[in-house]
Amino acid sequence: MLCLLFFLVTAVGAELCQPDAENAFKVRLSIRTALGDKAYAWDTNEEYLFKAMVAFSMRKVPNRETTEISHVLLCNVTQRVSFWFVVTDPSKNHTLPAVEIQSAIRMNRNRINSAFFLNDQTLEFLKIPSTLAPPTDPTMPIWMIIFSVIFCIVIVAVMLLIFSGIRQRRRKSKGPSEVDDTEDKCENMITIENGIPCDPLDTKGGHINDVFMTEDERLTPL
Amino acid sequence: MAWAGGAEPHGDGRGDKRPAWDNKGQYLLSCLGFAVGLGNIWRFPYLCQTHGGGAFLIPYLIALVLEGIPVFYIELAIGQCLRRGSIGVWTAVSPYLGLGCLTVSFLVSLYYNTVLSWVLWYLLNSFQDPLPWSSCPLDINRTGAFEAECQASSTVSYFWYRQTLNITADISDNGSIQWRLLACLAASWAVVYLCVIRGIETTGKAIYFTALFPYLVLTIFLIRGLTLPGAVRGLIYLFTPNPGRGVQTLRNPRVWLDAATQIFFSLSLAFGGHIAFASYNPPRNNCEKDAVTVALVNSLTSLYASIAVFSVLGFKAANDHGNLLRLLNAFDLPDQSISRDDYAAVLAHLNATQPESVARLPLEVCQLEDFLDKSASGTGLAFVVFTEAVLHMPGAPGWAVLFFGMLFTLGLSSMFGNLEGIITPLLDLGVLRRSVPKEVLTGLVCLLCFLSATCFALQSGSYWLQVFDSYAAPLNLIIFAFFEVVGIAYVYGMPRFSDDIACMTGRRPGLYWRVTWKVVSPLLLLTIFVAYIAVLAWTPLSYRAWDPQYVGPLGATGSHFGPALAFPWCHTWQDGCPKLQEGGAS
């Protein structure tokens, strides 16, 4: 009797959960794409976790707090990994409407994803669109901030160069007259070096040493 | 003596001592920076690959030896010898030649800096994670669907054509000024002015960074690119001649024409910029060695860049796995069980066992070669293809910043040469009084260029740029170069020129130089000119347009050729392999 009941239950279950059945959803996982070397194998324990997560999501829906893990049926598990699932009501005769399951899964998508270390792209519920993040509209786009910074730096640098150029030109126009003054000063300094007027051609104040005779007188005329 | 042509040995038209380079390194880097520009990155790799890789290098090298280096040497020698800009130098030959060079430099500066402003825009937008061209924006009503135009083409194309250019469908439809582009244009002209403000005094300092930074970034990209998967396939594709063509490539006149024009524009000849740079040299300087060095380094840079670019493109092509995913999902095969190499075998097997299911799948024939064939040149390479490649690399914003920073500095160093080609002749002519500082002249030139270039910030600005780039500059440059060579060889006189060179470098030019100057280069330039005219006459003038309403043969919206002068339309295929939509059922 018990065996018959068991068969009946599984038979009913098999009917309820079929590809393209009413209120059935296909799930597709891409574990290797998401985790690479750290990918885990998909076995019955992982399926149990999945059923638990779905049941958890359904329990959060008002009127469905009594959903059990056994109410979630999986079928057609392939190597891809993909499978179909349905959620039945406590009587296990009918499946819960797709709309309820959809909203429940969408509410808890994040929890389900993180339970498997996957994201919306690698754990796909076909026909359940993922909720997109709200568009971030920054008050000031980033490019404008960087643009203003660069533009200000450039303008400041141009101003600096222009002003330094003006200053250089002013110094140069003052420059030649200053150079002349110093040259005069140099001449004055030469002439009054050591307090003695150094004018080699000027014999004022000096005596001619008679020992050093001129060349002409040394050589006796022929 | 050597200073023939009636020019003073020292000083310029203003009477003060002529400015000079701080050291030879600045001069060489300036010439190199002027020669190495955006074309080395996005024109040469495309040509190299289109004409069959390794086979293209032969006409390229021949053109370099017979045409590029001789004309380049003439420019450097005449500038160094006569110590004047382009107008002063060519007065002996024809006053209009110098004026023509100046005008062409002016026109090219206008649209070249516009391209730089686009690069600047992308650079500014690269400082965020995720990059703005990685996803489609939501549509106006925020109903959860993405913008239709974006979904129909691709996120990068949408960002380029809509969010950057906001392009109209037709060149006659001007649209409104895009203030973002105008702001970027103002910023790039401000940067150019900052660097050119005192002539070579300031560009000489800036060139150390702008000329060397691109090489650093290219090396980084090369190393990174070679370590990416699929890079080797890209390189193999670059260098192997197309199957069935091989040696026949050399018999195709189009290849020779492309090689000759590429070498010509790559070295930035006939702009007057090299003449201006050389005019600031000391009179006794070995300009022969300079010319050969700079020309060779320019060509090697092109080769280096094409290796870096194609290794990244190979990686990008290997990333397109839309078909693989479709097969895996349809036949419930284990995740990542089919690698790219197995794809063909697995598809054949499945086709044999379950042909009806396979036929129902929307598989596109997406081969590496097809993908690499399309839009891998010009702005398409930088703003559409490469930006998408960068998206897939880990640490994408950093790579984007590096890439666009490299493009910006490359273009900037070329702009220095363009502007010197304008400013130096004006200074020599003495258009402004001696009391007016040089900063005012450069400021006026930059302001005038900026105001003239505002037309490129219109919505149809990109089309005008294409028209300018394709038709305005190239013909004029070839004519000017032809007259330059003929003028030196026949009007100025080879004996006189040989004397000048002997004085500057210490020995007279050898047989190779004399033969190329007198015979080979003028003939080559004349041939290119005639071929250009012929090509223009035979093909209808056209430009690539982006029309959101146009639906291509593969159901993807995209660009197509539009008439430049109301000639019949010719549609082309674009954006062939649509990617798998993200986030849900395919």
PDB file of N, CA, C and O in Angstrom, chain A residues 23-83:
ATOM      1  N   ASN A  23       3.350  26.362 -15.315  1.00  0.00           N
ATOM      2  CA  ASN A  23       3.987  26.874 -14.094  1.00  0.00           C
ATOM      3  C   ASN A  23       5.359  26.289 -13.802  1.00  0.00           C
ATOM      4  O   ASN A  23       5.839  26.335 -12.680  1.00  0.00           O
ATOM      5  N   ALA A  24       5.984  25.730 -14.834  1.00  0.00           N
ATOM      6  CA  ALA A  24       7.334  25.203 -14.640  1.00  0.00           C
ATOM      7  C   ALA A  24       8.344  26.212 -15.177  1.00  0.00           C
ATOM      8  O   ALA A  24       8.086  26.909 -16.153  1.00  0.00           O
ATOM      9  N   PHE A  25       9.503  26.280 -14.546  1.00  0.00           N
ATOM     10  CA  PHE A  25      10.555  27.206 -14.969  1.00  0.00           C
ATOM     11  C   PHE A  25      11.824  26.441 -15.253  1.00  0.00           C
ATOM     12  O   PHE A  25      12.161  25.496 -14.540  1.00  0.00           O
ATOM     13  N   LYS A  26      12.538  26.887 -16.264  1.00  0.00           N
ATOM     14  CA  LYS A  26      13.825  26.264 -16.556  1.00  0.00           C
ATOM     15  C   LYS A  26      14.925  27.089 -15.909  1.00  0.00           C
ATOM     16  O   LYS A  26      14.911  28.326 -15.961  1.00  0.00           O
ATOM     17  N   VAL A  27      15.859  26.377 -15.321  1.00  0.00           N
ATOM     18  CA  VAL A  27      17.003  27.032 -14.693  1.00  0.00           C
ATOM     19  C   VAL A  27      18.258  26.552 -15.386  1.00  0.00           C
ATOM     20  O   VAL A  27      18.379  25.364 -15.717  1.00  0.00           O
ATOM     21  N   ARG A  28      19.186  27.476 -15.612  1.00  0.00           N
ATOM     22  CA  ARG A  28      20.442  27.098 -16.268  1.00  0.00           C
ATOM     23  C   ARG A  28      21.589  27.659 -15.458  1.00  0.00           C
ATOM     24  O   ARG A  28      21.621  28.852 -15.174  1.00  0.00           O
ATOM     25  N   LEU A  29      22.536  26.791 -15.100  1.00  0.00           N
ATOM     26  CA  LEU A  29      23.695  27.257 -14.334  1.00  0.00           C
ATOM     27  C   LEU A  29      24.965  27.142 -15.176  1.00  0.00           C
ATOM     28  O   LEU A  29      25.130  26.174 -15.915  1.00  0.00           O
ATOM     29  N   SER A  30      25.838  28.096 -15.024  1.00  0.00           N
ATOM     30  CA  SER A  30      27.148  28.048 -15.697  1.00  0.00           C
ATOM     31  C   SER A  30      28.214  28.147 -14.618  1.00  0.00           C
ATOM     32  O   SER A  30      28.847  29.180 -14.439  1.00  0.00           O
ATOM     33  N   ILE A  31      28.397  27.023 -13.913  1.00  0.00           N
ATOM     34  CA  ILE A  31      29.268  27.071 -12.737  1.00  0.00           C
ATOM     35  C   ILE A  31      30.725  27.250 -13.148  1.00  0.00           C
ATOM     36  O   ILE A  31      31.470  28.023 -12.560  1.00  0.00           O
ATOM     37  N   ARG A  32      31.135  26.544 -14.197  1.00  0.00           N
ATOM     38  CA  ARG A  32      32.539  26.612 -14.585  1.00  0.00           C
ATOM     39  C   ARG A  32      32.892  28.002 -15.100  1.00  0.00           C
ATOM     40  O   ARG A  32      33.996  28.509 -14.887  1.00  0.00           O
ATOM     41  N   THR A  33      31.943  28.644 -15.808  1.00  0.00           N
ATOM     42  CA  THR A  33      32.212  29.999 -16.293  1.00  0.00           C
ATOM     43  C   THR A  33      32.412  30.953 -15.137  1.00  0.00           C
ATOM     44  O   THR A  33      33.251  31.837 -15.169  1.00  0.00           O
ATOM     45  N   ALA A  34      31.587  30.742 -14.076  1.00  0.00           N
ATOM     46  CA  ALA A  34      31.660  31.688 -12.961  1.00  0.00           C
ATOM     47  C   ALA A  34      32.857  31.447 -12.075  1.00  0.00           C
ATOM     48  O   ALA A  34      33.508  32.388 -11.638  1.00  0.00           O
ATOM     49  N   LEU A  35      33.164  30.165 -11.807  1.00  0.00           N
ATOM     50  CA  LEU A  35      34.158  29.881 -10.781  1.00  0.00           C
ATOM     51  C   LEU A  35      35.465  29.328 -11.319  1.00  0.00           C
ATOM     52  O   LEU A  35      36.434  29.256 -10.592  1.00  0.00           O
ATOM     53  N   GLY A  36      35.481  28.917 -12.571  1.00  0.00           N
ATOM     54  CA  GLY A  36      36.738  28.432 -13.148  1.00  0.00           C
ATOM     55  C   GLY A  36      37.208  27.173 -12.464  1.00  0.00           C
ATOM     56  O   GLY A  36      36.524  26.159 -12.424  1.00  0.00           O
ATOM     57  N   ASP A  37      38.409  27.266 -11.857  1.00  0.00           N
ATOM     58  CA  ASP A  37      38.988  26.081 -11.220  1.00  0.00           C
ATOM     59  C   ASP A  37      38.244  25.691  -9.952  1.00  0.00           C
ATOM     60  O   ASP A  37      38.270  24.536  -9.543  1.00  0.00           O
ATOM     61  N   LYS A  38      37.628  26.718  -9.327  1.00  0.00           N
ATOM     62  CA  LYS A  38      36.985  26.399  -8.041  1.00  0.00           C
ATOM     63  C   LYS A  38      35.566  25.885  -8.234  1.00  0.00           C
ATOM     64  O   LYS A  38      34.784  25.882  -7.296  1.00  0.00           O
ATOM     65  N   ALA A  39      35.226  25.491  -9.453  1.00  0.00           N
ATOM     66  CA  ALA A  39      33.854  25.043  -9.698  1.00  0.00           C
ATOM     67  C   ALA A  39      33.564  23.764  -8.925  1.00  0.00           C
ATOM     68  O   ALA A  39      34.410  22.877  -8.832  1.00  0.00           O
ATOM     69  N   TYR A  40      32.357  23.705  -8.384  1.00  0.00           N
ATOM     70  CA  TYR A  40      31.961  22.496  -7.659  1.00  0.00           C
ATOM     71  C   TYR A  40      31.098  21.643  -8.590  1.00  0.00           C
ATOM     72  O   TYR A  40      30.551  22.125  -9.577  1.00  0.00           O
ATOM     73  N   ALA A  41      30.995  20.387  -8.261  1.00  0.00           N
ATOM     74  CA  ALA A  41      30.184  19.484  -9.087  1.00  0.00           C
ATOM     75  C   ALA A  41      28.720  19.609  -8.676  1.00  0.00           C
ATOM     76  O   ALA A  41      28.407  19.830  -7.512  1.00  0.00           O
ATOM     77  N   TRP A  42      27.858  19.469  -9.654  1.00  0.00           N
ATOM     78  CA  TRP A  42      26.435  19.579  -9.362  1.00  0.00           C
ATOM     79  C   TRP A  42      25.890  18.193  -9.051  1.00  0.00           C
ATOM     80  O   TRP A  42      25.813  17.341  -9.912  1.00  0.00           O
ATOM     81  N   ASP A  43      25.563  17.991  -7.799  1.00  0.00           N
ATOM     82  CA  ASP A  43      25.047  16.678  -7.420  1.00  0.00           C
ATOM     83  C   ASP A  43      23.723  16.856  -6.688  1.00  0.00           C
ATOM     84  O   ASP A  43      23.160  17.954  -6.644  1.00  0.00           O
ATOM     85  N   THR A  44      23.240  15.766  -6.100  1.00  0.00           N
ATOM     86  CA  THR A  44      21.918  15.807  -5.462  1.00  0.00           C
ATOM     87  C   THR A  44      21.913  16.724  -4.245  1.00  0.00           C
ATOM     88  O   THR A  44      20.875  17.305  -3.902  1.00  0.00           O
ATOM     89  N   ASN A  45      23.071  16.869  -3.598  1.00  0.00           N
ATOM     90  CA  ASN A  45      23.112  17.772  -2.448  1.00  0.00           C
ATOM     91  C   ASN A  45      22.890  19.209  -2.879  1.00  0.00           C
ATOM     92  O   ASN A  45      22.184  19.982  -2.221  1.00  0.00           O
ATOM     93  N   GLU A  46      23.520  19.559  -4.006  1.00  0.00           N
ATOM     94  CA  GLU A  46      23.300  20.904  -4.522  1.00  0.00           C
ATOM     95  C   GLU A  46      21.840  21.091  -4.916  1.00  0.00           C
ATOM     96  O   GLU A  46      21.269  22.169  -4.714  1.00  0.00           O
ATOM     97  N   GLU A  47      21.251  20.053  -5.463  1.00  0.00           N
ATOM     98  CA  GLU A  47      19.833  20.135  -5.811  1.00  0.00           C
ATOM     99  C   GLU A  47      18.994  20.360  -4.562  1.00  0.00           C
ATOM    100  O   GLU A  47      18.030  21.128  -4.570  1.00  0.00           O
ATOM    101  N   TYR A  48      19.382  19.684  -3.498  1.00  0.00           N
ATOM    102  CA  TYR A  48      18.651  19.850  -2.238  1.00  0.00           C
ATOM    103  C   TYR A  48      18.743  21.292  -1.777  1.00  0.00           C
ATOM    104  O   TYR A  48      17.759  21.885  -1.342  1.00  0.00           O
ATOM    105  N   LEU A  49      19.924  21.865  -1.886  1.00  0.00           N
ATOM    106  CA  LEU A  49      20.096  23.268  -1.497  1.00  0.00           C
ATOM    107  C   LEU A  49      19.212  24.156  -2.356  1.00  0.00           C
ATOM    108  O   LEU A  49      18.583  25.099  -1.857  1.00  0.00           O
ATOM    109  N   PHE A  50      19.161  23.855  -3.642  1.00  0.00           N
ATOM    110  CA  PHE A  50      18.339  24.666  -4.529  1.00  0.00           C
ATOM    111  C   PHE A  50      16.872  24.602  -4.117  1.00  0.00           C
ATOM    112  O   PHE A  50      16.187  25.620  -4.046  1.00  0.00           O
ATOM    113  N   LYS A  51      16.421  23.386  -3.861  1.00  0.00           N
ATOM    114  CA  LYS A  51      15.033  23.241  -3.430  1.00  0.00           C
ATOM    115  C   LYS A  51      14.799  24.024  -2.146  1.00  0.00           C
ATOM    116  O   LYS A  51      13.757  24.682  -1.977  1.00  0.00           O
ATOM    117  N   ALA A  52      15.796  23.986  -1.261  1.00  0.00           N
ATOM    118  CA  ALA A  52      15.656  24.709  -0.001  1.00  0.00           C
ATOM    119  C   ALA A  52      15.528  26.200  -0.250  1.00  0.00           C
ATOM    120  O   ALA A  52      14.708  26.892   0.371  1.00  0.00           O
ATOM    121  N   MET A  53      16.351  26.726  -1.170  1.00  0.00           N
ATOM    122  CA  MET A  53      16.316  28.158  -1.452  1.00  0.00           C
ATOM    123  C   MET A  53      14.983  28.554  -2.055  1.00  0.00           C
ATOM    124  O   MET A  53      14.413  29.598  -1.712  1.00  0.00           O
ATOM    125  N   VAL A  54      14.454  27.717  -2.943  1.00  0.00           N
ATOM    126  CA  VAL A  54      13.164  28.042  -3.549  1.00  0.00           C
ATOM    127  C   VAL A  54      12.060  28.003  -2.497  1.00  0.00           C
ATOM    128  O   VAL A  54      11.198  28.882  -2.435  1.00  0.00           O
ATOM    129  N   ALA A  55      12.126  26.985  -1.662  1.00  0.00           N
ATOM    130  CA  ALA A  55      11.126  26.887  -0.598  1.00  0.00           C
ATOM    131  C   ALA A  55      11.220  28.095   0.327  1.00  0.00           C
ATOM    132  O   ALA A  55      10.200  28.665   0.744  1.00  0.00           O
ATOM    133  N   PHE A  56      12.446  28.496   0.651  1.00  0.00           N
ATOM    134  CA  PHE A  56      12.669  29.670   1.484  1.00  0.00           C
ATOM    135  C   PHE A  56      12.036  30.898   0.856  1.00  0.00           C
ATOM    136  O   PHE A  56      11.378  31.713   1.530  1.00  0.00           O
ATOM    137  N   SER A  57      12.257  31.057  -0.478  1.00  0.00           N
ATOM    138  CA  SER A  57      11.678  32.213  -1.156  1.00  0.00           C
ATOM    139  C   SER A  57      10.161  32.180  -1.085  1.00  0.00           C
ATOM    140  O   SER A  57       9.507  33.203  -0.854  1.00  0.00           O
ATOM    141  N   MET A  58       9.571  30.986  -1.278  1.00  0.00           N
ATOM    142  CA  MET A  58       8.110  30.886  -1.262  1.00  0.00           C
ATOM    143  C   MET A  58       7.551  31.163   0.122  1.00  0.00           C
ATOM    144  O   MET A  58       6.468  31.726   0.258  1.00  0.00           O
ATOM    145  N   ARG A  59       8.304  30.777   1.164  1.00  0.00           N
ATOM    146  CA  ARG A  59       7.803  30.983   2.517  1.00  0.00           C
ATOM    147  C   ARG A  59       7.686  32.451   2.862  1.00  0.00           C
ATOM    148  O   ARG A  59       6.990  32.835   3.787  1.00  0.00           O
ATOM    149  N   LYS A  60       8.399  33.281   2.098  1.00  0.00           N
ATOM    150  CA  LYS A  60       8.328  34.705   2.383  1.00  0.00           C
ATOM    151  C   LYS A  60       7.085  35.338   1.783  1.00  0.00           C
ATOM    152  O   LYS A  60       6.761  36.490   2.080  1.00  0.00           O
ATOM    153  N   VAL A  61       6.421  34.594   0.894  1.00  0.00           N
ATOM    154  CA  VAL A  61       5.199  35.122   0.291  1.00  0.00           C
ATOM    155  C   VAL A  61       4.058  34.936   1.276  1.00  0.00           C
ATOM    156  O   VAL A  61       3.917  33.847   1.852  1.00  0.00           O
ATOM    157  N   PRO A  62       3.221  35.976   1.481  1.00  0.00           N
ATOM    158  CA  PRO A  62       2.080  35.775   2.392  1.00  0.00           C
ATOM    159  C   PRO A  62       1.194  34.642   1.861  1.00  0.00           C
ATOM    160  O   PRO A  62       1.018  34.496   0.672  1.00  0.00           O
ATOM    161  N   ASN A  63       0.642  33.871   2.750  1.00  0.00           N
ATOM    162  CA  ASN A  63      -0.190  32.701   2.436  1.00  0.00           C
ATOM    163  C   ASN A  63       0.610  31.493   2.000  1.00  0.00           C
ATOM    164  O   ASN A  63       0.047  30.455   1.747  1.00  0.00           O
ATOM    165  N   ARG A  64       1.894  31.651   1.847  1.00  0.00           N
ATOM    166  CA  ARG A  64       2.660  30.464   1.407  1.00  0.00           C
ATOM    167  C   ARG A  64       3.710  30.083   2.445  1.00  0.00           C
ATOM    168  O   ARG A  64       4.711  29.463   2.114  1.00  0.00           O
ATOM    169  N   GLU A  65       3.474  30.486   3.713  1.00  0.00           N
ATOM    170  CA  GLU A  65       4.520  30.225   4.695  1.00  0.00           C
ATOM    171  C   GLU A  65       4.715  28.766   4.999  1.00  0.00           C
ATOM    172  O   GLU A  65       5.672  28.388   5.662  1.00  0.00           O
ATOM    173  N   THR A  66       3.801  27.933   4.541  1.00  0.00           N
ATOM    174  CA  THR A  66       3.938  26.511   4.861  1.00  0.00           C
ATOM    175  C   THR A  66       4.609  25.715   3.767  1.00  0.00           C
ATOM    176  O   THR A  66       4.564  24.489   3.758  1.00  0.00           O
ATOM    177  N   THR A  67       5.234  26.383   2.846  1.00  0.00           N
ATOM    178  CA  THR A  67       5.913  25.640   1.772  1.00  0.00           C
ATOM    179  C   THR A  67       7.072  24.843   2.345  1.00  0.00           C
ATOM    180  O   THR A  67       7.875  25.371   3.125  1.00  0.00           O
ATOM    181  N   GLU A  68       7.150  23.569   1.969  1.00  0.00           N
ATOM    182  CA  GLU A  68       8.237  22.699   2.424  1.00  0.00           C
ATOM    183  C   GLU A  68       9.165  22.395   1.263  1.00  0.00           C
ATOM    184  O   GLU A  68       8.826  22.594   0.111  1.00  0.00           O
ATOM    185  N   ILE A  69      10.330  21.868   1.606  1.00  0.00           N
ATOM    186  CA  ILE A  69      11.300  21.501   0.563  1.00  0.00           C
ATOM    187  C   ILE A  69      10.721  20.435  -0.349  1.00  0.00           C
ATOM    188  O   ILE A  69      10.966  20.415  -1.559  1.00  0.00           O
ATOM    189  N   SER A  70       9.924  19.540   0.231  1.00  0.00           N
ATOM    190  CA  SER A  70       9.385  18.448  -0.579  1.00  0.00           C
ATOM    191  C   SER A  70       8.378  18.949  -1.610  1.00  0.00           C
ATOM    192  O   SER A  70       8.008  18.224  -2.525  1.00  0.00           O
ATOM    193  N   HIS A  71       7.918  20.209  -1.437  1.00  0.00           N
ATOM    194  CA  HIS A  71       6.967  20.716  -2.419  1.00  0.00           C
ATOM    195  C   HIS A  71       7.656  21.180  -3.695  1.00  0.00           C
ATOM    196  O   HIS A  71       7.004  21.427  -4.702  1.00  0.00           O
ATOM    197  N   VAL A  72       8.949  21.358  -3.631  1.00  0.00           N
ATOM    198  CA  VAL A  72       9.682  21.809  -4.813  1.00  0.00           C
ATOM    199  C   VAL A  72      10.161  20.583  -5.574  1.00  0.00           C
ATOM    200  O   VAL A  72      10.852  19.732  -5.017  1.00  0.00           O
ATOM    201  N   LEU A  73       9.761  20.483  -6.828  1.00  0.00           N
ATOM    202  CA  LEU A  73      10.120  19.312  -7.634  1.00  0.00           C
ATOM    203  C   LEU A  73      11.083  19.721  -8.749  1.00  0.00           C
ATOM    204  O   LEU A  73      10.849  20.709  -9.427  1.00  0.00           O
ATOM    205  N   LEU A  74      12.137  18.933  -8.895  1.00  0.00           N
ATOM    206  CA  LEU A  74      13.111  19.165  -9.964  1.00  0.00           C
ATOM    207  C   LEU A  74      13.030  18.037 -10.963  1.00  0.00           C
ATOM    208  O   LEU A  74      12.757  16.895 -10.593  1.00  0.00           O
ATOM    209  N   CYS A  75      13.259  18.323 -12.212  1.00  0.00           N
ATOM    210  CA  CYS A  75      13.296  17.248 -13.188  1.00  0.00           C
ATOM    211  C   CYS A  75      14.168  17.643 -14.375  1.00  0.00           C
ATOM    212  O   CYS A  75      14.518  18.799 -14.539  1.00  0.00           O
ATOM    213  N   ASN A  76      14.481  16.626 -15.166  1.00  0.00           N
ATOM    214  CA  ASN A  76      15.286  16.818 -16.378  1.00  0.00           C
ATOM    215  C   ASN A  76      16.598  17.524 -16.122  1.00  0.00           C
ATOM    216  O   ASN A  76      16.931  18.495 -16.790  1.00  0.00           O
ATOM    217  N   VAL A  77      17.324  17.025 -15.157  1.00  0.00           N
ATOM    218  CA  VAL A  77      18.631  17.632 -14.898  1.00  0.00           C
ATOM    219  C   VAL A  77      19.587  17.178 -15.992  1.00  0.00           C
ATOM    220  O   VAL A  77      19.714  15.986 -16.260  1.00  0.00           O
ATOM    221  N   THR A  78      20.234  18.123 -16.642  1.00  0.00           N
ATOM    222  CA  THR A  78      21.172  17.770 -17.716  1.00  0.00           C
ATOM    223  C   THR A  78      22.593  18.100 -17.292  1.00  0.00           C
ATOM    224  O   THR A  78      22.831  18.696 -16.230  1.00  0.00           O
ATOM    225  N   GLN A  79      23.509  17.784 -18.176  1.00  0.00           N
ATOM    226  CA  GLN A  79      24.912  18.015 -17.860  1.00  0.00           C
ATOM    227  C   GLN A  79      25.288  19.483 -17.953  1.00  0.00           C
ATOM    228  O   GLN A  79      26.376  19.874 -17.548  1.00  0.00           O
ATOM    229  N   ARG A  80      24.389  20.285 -18.523  1.00  0.00           N
ATOM    230  CA  ARG A  80      24.719  21.655 -18.873  1.00  0.00           C
ATOM    231  C   ARG A  80      25.107  22.517 -17.678  1.00  0.00           C
ATOM    232  O   ARG A  80      25.916  23.419 -17.805  1.00  0.00           O
ATOM    233  N   VAL A  81      24.701  22.662 -16.634  1.00  0.00           N
ATOM    234  CA  VAL A  81      23.642  22.115 -15.814  1.00  0.00           C
ATOM    235  C   VAL A  81      22.344  22.892 -16.022  1.00  0.00           C
ATOM    236  O   VAL A  81      22.327  24.113 -15.863  1.00  0.00           O
ATOM    237  N   SER A  82      21.290  22.190 -16.402  1.00  0.00           N
ATOM    238  CA  SER A  82      19.999  22.874 -16.473  1.00  0.00           C
ATOM    239  C   SER A  82      18.922  21.900 -16.045  1.00  0.00           C
ATOM    240  O   SER A  82      19.093  20.696 -16.161  1.00  0.00           O
ATOM    241  N   PHE A  83      17.836  22.450 -15.524  1.00  0.00           N
ATOM    242  CA  PHE A  83      16.728  21.578 -15.093  1.00  0.00           C
ATOM    243  C   PHE A  83      15.466  22.414 -15.012  1.00  0.00           C
ATOM    244  O   PHE A  83      15.508  23.657 -15.102  1.00  0.00           O
TER     245      PHE A  83
END
